[in-house]
Coordinates of C-alpha atoms in Angstrom, one line a residue:
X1 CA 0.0 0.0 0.0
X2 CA 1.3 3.4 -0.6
X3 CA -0.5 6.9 0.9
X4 CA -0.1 9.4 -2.0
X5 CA -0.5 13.5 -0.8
X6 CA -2.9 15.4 -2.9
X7 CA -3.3 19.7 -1.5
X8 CA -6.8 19.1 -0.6
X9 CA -6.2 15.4 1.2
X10 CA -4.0 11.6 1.4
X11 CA -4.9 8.9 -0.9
X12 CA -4.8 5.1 0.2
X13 CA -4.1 3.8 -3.4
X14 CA -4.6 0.5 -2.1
X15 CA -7.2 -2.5 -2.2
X16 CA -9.5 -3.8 1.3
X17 CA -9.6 -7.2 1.6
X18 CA -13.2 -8.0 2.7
X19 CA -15.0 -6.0 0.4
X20 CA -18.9 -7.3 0.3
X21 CA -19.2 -8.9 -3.2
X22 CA -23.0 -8.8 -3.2
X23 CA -24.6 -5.9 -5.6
X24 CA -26.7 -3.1 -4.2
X25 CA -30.4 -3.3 -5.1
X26 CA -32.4 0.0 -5.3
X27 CA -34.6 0.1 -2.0
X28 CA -35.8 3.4 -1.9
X29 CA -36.5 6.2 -4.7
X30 CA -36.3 10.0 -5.5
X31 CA -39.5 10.6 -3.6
X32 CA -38.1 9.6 -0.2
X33 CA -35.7 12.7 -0.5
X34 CA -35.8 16.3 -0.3
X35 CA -34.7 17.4 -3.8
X36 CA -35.1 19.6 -6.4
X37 CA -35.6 19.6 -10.1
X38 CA -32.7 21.1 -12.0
X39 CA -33.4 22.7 -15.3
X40 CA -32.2 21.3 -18.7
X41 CA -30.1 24.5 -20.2
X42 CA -26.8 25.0 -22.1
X43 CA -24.5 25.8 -18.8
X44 CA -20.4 26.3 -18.6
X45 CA -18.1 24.6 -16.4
X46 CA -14.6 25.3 -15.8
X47 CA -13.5 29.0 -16.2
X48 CA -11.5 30.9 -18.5
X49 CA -9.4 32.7 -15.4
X50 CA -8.2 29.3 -13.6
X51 CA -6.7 30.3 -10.2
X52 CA -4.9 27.0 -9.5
X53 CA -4.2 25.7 -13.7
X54 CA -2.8 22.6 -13.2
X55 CA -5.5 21.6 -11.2
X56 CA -7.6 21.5 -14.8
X57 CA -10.2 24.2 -14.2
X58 CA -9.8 25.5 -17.7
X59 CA -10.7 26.2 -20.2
X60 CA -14.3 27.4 -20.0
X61 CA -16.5 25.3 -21.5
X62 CA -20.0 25.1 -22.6
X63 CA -22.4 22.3 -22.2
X64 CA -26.5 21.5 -22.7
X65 CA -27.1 19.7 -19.9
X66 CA -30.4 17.4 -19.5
X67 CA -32.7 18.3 -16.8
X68 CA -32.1 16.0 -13.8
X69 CA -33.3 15.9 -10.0
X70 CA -30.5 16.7 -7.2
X71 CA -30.5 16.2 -3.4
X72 CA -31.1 19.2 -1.5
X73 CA -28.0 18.4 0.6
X74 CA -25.7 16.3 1.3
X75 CA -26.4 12.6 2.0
X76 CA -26.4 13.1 6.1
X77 CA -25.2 10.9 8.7
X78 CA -29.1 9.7 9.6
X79 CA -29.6 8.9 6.1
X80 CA -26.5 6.4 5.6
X81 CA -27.0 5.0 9.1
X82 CA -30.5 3.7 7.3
X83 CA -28.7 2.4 4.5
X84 CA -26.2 0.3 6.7
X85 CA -29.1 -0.8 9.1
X86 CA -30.9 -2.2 5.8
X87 CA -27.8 -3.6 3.9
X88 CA -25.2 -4.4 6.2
X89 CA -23.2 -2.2 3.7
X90 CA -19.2 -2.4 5.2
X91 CA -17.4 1.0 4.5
X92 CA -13.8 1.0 2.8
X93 CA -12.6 2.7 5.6
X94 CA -14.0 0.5 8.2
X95 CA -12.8 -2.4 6.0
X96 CA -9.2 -1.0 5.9
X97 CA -9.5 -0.9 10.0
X98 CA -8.0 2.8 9.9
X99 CA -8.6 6.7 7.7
X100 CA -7.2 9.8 7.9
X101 CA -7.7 12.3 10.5
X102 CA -6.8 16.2 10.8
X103 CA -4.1 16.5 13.3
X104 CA -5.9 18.7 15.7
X105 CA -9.2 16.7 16.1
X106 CA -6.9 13.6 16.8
X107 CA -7.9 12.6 20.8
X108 CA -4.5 13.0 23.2
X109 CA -5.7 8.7 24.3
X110 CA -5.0 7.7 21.0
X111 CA -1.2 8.8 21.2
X112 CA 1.4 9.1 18.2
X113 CA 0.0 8.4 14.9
X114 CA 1.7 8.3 11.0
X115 CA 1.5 11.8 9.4
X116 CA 1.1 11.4 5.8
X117 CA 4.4 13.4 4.1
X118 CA 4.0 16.5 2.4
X119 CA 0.4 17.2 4.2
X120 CA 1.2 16.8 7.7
X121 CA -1.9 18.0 9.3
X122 CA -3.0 14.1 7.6
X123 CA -2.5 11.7 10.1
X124 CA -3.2 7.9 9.5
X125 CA -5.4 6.7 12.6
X126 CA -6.8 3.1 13.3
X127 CA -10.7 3.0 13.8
X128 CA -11.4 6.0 12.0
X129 CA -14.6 5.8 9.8
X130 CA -17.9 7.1 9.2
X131 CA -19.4 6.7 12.6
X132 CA -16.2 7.6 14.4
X133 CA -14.8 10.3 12.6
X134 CA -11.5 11.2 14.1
X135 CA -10.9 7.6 15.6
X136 CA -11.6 6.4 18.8
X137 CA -12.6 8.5 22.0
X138 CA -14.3 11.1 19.4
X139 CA -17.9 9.6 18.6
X140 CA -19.8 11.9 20.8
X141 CA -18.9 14.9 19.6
X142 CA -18.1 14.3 15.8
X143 CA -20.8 12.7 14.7
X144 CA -24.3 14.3 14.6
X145 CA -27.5 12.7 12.4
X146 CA -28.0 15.7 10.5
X147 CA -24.6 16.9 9.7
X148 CA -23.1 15.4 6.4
X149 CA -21.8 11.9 6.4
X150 CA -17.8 11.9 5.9
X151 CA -14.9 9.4 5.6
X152 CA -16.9 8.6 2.8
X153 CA -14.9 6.5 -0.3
X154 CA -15.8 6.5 -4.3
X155 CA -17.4 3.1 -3.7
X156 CA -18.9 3.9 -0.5
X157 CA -20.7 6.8 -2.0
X158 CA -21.9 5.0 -5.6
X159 CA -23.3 1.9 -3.1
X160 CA -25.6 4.5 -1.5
X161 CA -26.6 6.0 -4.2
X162 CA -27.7 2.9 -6.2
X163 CA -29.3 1.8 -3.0
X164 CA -31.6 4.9 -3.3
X165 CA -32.1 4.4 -7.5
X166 CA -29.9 7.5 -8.0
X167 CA -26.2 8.3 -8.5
X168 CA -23.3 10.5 -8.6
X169 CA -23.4 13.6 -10.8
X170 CA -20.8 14.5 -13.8
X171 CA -18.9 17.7 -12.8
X172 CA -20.6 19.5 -15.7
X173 CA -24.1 18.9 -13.9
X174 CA -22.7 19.7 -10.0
X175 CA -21.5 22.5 -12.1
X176 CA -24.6 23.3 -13.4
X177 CA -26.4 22.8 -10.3
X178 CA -24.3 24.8 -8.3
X179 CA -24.1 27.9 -10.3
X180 CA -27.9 28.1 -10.0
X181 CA -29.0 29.4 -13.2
X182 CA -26.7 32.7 -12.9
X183 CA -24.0 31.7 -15.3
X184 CA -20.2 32.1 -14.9
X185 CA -19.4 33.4 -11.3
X186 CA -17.1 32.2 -8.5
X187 CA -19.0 30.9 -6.2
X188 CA -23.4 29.8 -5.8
X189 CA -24.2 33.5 -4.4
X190 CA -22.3 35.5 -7.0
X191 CA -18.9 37.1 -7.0
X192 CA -18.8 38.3 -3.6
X193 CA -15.7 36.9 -1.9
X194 CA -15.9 35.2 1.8
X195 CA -14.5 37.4 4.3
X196 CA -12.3 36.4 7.2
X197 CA -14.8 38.8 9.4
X198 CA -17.8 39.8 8.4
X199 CA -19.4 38.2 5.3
X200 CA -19.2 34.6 5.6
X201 CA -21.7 32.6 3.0
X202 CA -19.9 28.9 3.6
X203 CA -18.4 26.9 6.0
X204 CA -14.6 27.7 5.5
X205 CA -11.7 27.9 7.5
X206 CA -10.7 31.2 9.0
X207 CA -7.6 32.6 10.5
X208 CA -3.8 31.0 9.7
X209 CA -4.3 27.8 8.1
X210 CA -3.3 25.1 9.4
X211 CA -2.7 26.0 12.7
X212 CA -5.9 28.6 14.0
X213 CA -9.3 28.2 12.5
X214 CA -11.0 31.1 14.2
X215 CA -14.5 30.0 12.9
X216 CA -15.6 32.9 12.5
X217 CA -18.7 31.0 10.1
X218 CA -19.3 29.4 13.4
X219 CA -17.7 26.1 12.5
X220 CA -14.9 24.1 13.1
X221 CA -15.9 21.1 11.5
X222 CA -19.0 20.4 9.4
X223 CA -21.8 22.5 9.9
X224 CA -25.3 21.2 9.4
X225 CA -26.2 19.5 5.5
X226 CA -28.6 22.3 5.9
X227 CA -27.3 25.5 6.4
X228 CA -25.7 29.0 5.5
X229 CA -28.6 30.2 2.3
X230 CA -29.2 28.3 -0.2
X231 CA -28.3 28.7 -4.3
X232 CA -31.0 29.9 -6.5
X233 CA -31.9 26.4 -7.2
X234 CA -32.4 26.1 -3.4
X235 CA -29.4 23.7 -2.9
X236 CA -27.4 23.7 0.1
X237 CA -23.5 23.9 1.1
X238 CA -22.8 23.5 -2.6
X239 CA -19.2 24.9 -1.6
X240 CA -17.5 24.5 1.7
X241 CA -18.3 22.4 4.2
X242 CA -18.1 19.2 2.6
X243 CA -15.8 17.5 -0.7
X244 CA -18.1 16.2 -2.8
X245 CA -17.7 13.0 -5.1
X246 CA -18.8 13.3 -8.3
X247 CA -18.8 10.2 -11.2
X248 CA -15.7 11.4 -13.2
X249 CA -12.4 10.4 -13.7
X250 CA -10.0 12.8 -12.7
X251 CA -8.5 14.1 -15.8
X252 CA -6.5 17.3 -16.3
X253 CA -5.8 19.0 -20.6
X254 CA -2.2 20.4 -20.2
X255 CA 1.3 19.9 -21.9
X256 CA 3.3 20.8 -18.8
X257 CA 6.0 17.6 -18.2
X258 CA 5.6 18.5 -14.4
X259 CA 1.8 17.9 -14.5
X260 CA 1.2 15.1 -17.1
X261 CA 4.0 13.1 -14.6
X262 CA 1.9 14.1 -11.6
X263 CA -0.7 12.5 -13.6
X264 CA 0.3 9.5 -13.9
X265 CA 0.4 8.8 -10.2
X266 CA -3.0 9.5 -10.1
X267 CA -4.1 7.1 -12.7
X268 CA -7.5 6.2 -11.8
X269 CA -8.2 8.9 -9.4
X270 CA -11.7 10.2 -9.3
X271 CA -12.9 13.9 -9.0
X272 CA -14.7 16.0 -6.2
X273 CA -16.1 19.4 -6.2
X274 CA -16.8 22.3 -3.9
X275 CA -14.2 21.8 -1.4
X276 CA -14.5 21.9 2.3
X277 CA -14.5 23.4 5.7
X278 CA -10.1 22.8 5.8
X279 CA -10.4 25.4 2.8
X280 CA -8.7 28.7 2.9
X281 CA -7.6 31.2 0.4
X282 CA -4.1 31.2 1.0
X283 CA -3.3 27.4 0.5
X284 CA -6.5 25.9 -0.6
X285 CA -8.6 28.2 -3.0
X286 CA -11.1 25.4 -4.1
X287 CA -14.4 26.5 -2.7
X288 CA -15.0 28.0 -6.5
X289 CA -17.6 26.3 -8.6
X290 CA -14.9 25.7 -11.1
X291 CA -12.2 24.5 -8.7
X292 CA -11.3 20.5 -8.9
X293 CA -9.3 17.9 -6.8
X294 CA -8.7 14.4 -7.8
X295 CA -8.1 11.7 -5.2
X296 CA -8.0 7.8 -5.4
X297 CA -11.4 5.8 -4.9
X298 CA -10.7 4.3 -1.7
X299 CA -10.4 7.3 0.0
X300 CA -11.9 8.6 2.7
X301 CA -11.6 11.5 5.2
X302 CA -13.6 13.8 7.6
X303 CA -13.9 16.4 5.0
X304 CA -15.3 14.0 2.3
X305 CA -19.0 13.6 1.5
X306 CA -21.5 13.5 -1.5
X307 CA -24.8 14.3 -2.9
X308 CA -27.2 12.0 -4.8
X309 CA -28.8 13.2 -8.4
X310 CA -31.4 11.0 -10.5
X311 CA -32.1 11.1 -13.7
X312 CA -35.3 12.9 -15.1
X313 CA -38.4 11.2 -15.1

């Protein structure tokens, strides 16, 4: 096994054992969800002004993009807990017997743990997964049913959404969700940038990343799936907060050597959007509509979650 560093995250880059072979059948639909209906429209992803290139968020394309229904929020913690009481479903990270964990939320009982290299504040720690967050000694006051489910994998997030007869959306729909109808701006309100006092749309960090988070969104962790105001479309957190997974490979259009061999390590890595409560302008500008991170399927972290779309009816 070998833990690759990505800006936004660590990557496992390895295969669990004991994964359950048996195929997820559809148990619930669309109508047992609070969603809305996205328009069909012509819609642009990417942006011709990329603030992080290599990261592939240009060039600005343009798209028409069928109409499709989209979760209101993130899939929560209640919701999956209903989908492992029905299924028996085993998570990638409980199958692995360990995730990764920001530094500061790791309990003093647990003692010394592996940080990854080149991302430090990633620490490897046993018994880390999607009911116990940052590892042991943590339950009770990580985890909350209506806050989004996290330490989520690629697989772990397609299983749920076949379960409930939907799936993961193409980053030029989340795109096209997330921008509401308003065309090419920054971020699902407009152009207005978050503030480090004051004006503060998303759950972001604030302060001197990563060492003081002055939560001055009053978070420091995940907020609520259902909080801060909604886009246009009347979708929530579509930035901040919480990584979301979306069906594509991660793939990135450029001719610099340094970026087609960075690349190649991440053969096979799949792409999130919207980035998350670690964000912060000065190292990690990716709570843009058009910003991108890949990271390998099996994944998982306390930053990490993911919506559910189904297809029009």
């Amino acid at each position: 096994m070998t833990i690759k560093a990505t800006c936004c995250g660590a990557s496992r880059n390895a295969t669990p054992q004991n994964r359950p072979s048996a195929e997820i059948i559809a148990a619930r639909t669309v109508d047992d969800f609070d969603t809305v209906a996205i328009p069909a429209g012509r819609s642009v992803y990417g942006t011709a002004t990329p603030q992080i290139p290599n990261d592939g968020e240009g060039p600005m394309r343009s798209k028409r993009v069928r109409g499709f229904t989209c979760g209101v929020t993130t899939v929560t913690n209640a919701q999956f807990k209903a989908f492992i009481d029905a299924t028996g479903y085993v998570t990638e990270a409980e199958d692995f017997g360990w995730s990764f964990v920001f530094y500061s939320d790791i309990a003093k009982e647990i003692g010394p743990t592996q940080a990854v290299p080149g991302v430090e504040w990633w620490h490897r720690v046993d018994g880390a997964n999607w009911r116990d967050i940052n590892g042991p000694y943590t339950y009770a006051a990580a985890w909350d049913p209506d806050h989004p489910v996290v330490q989520m994998s690629w697989r772990d997030a397609r299983a749920y959404a076949a379960w409930v007869g939907g799936r993961l959306p193409t980053e030029a729909e989340w795109e096209h969700a997330a921008r509401g109808g308003l065309g090419d701006v920054k971020f699902p309100w407009g152009d207005q940038e978050p503030e480090e006092k004051g004006y503060t749309p998303c759950n972001i960090w604030q302060g001197d990343f990563p060492n003081t988070n002055t939560c001055a969104d009053g978070y420091q962790r995940t907020a609520p799936a259902r909080s801060f105001e909604p886009n246009t479309y009347g979708l929530f957190n579509m930035v901040g907060n919480v990584w979301e997974w979306t069906s594509d490979a991660y793939h990135v259009q450029s001719l610099k050597k340094d970026v087609k061999r960075r690349l190649v390590q991440m053969k096979g890595f799949k792409l999130s959007k919207g980035g998350s409560f670690l964000c912060h302008k000065s190292y990690c500008y990716r709570y843009r509509i058009a910003a991108r991170s890949g990271t390998s399927p099996d994944s998982a972290t306390p930053h990490h979650g993911f919506r559910v779309v189904w297809d029009a009816v």
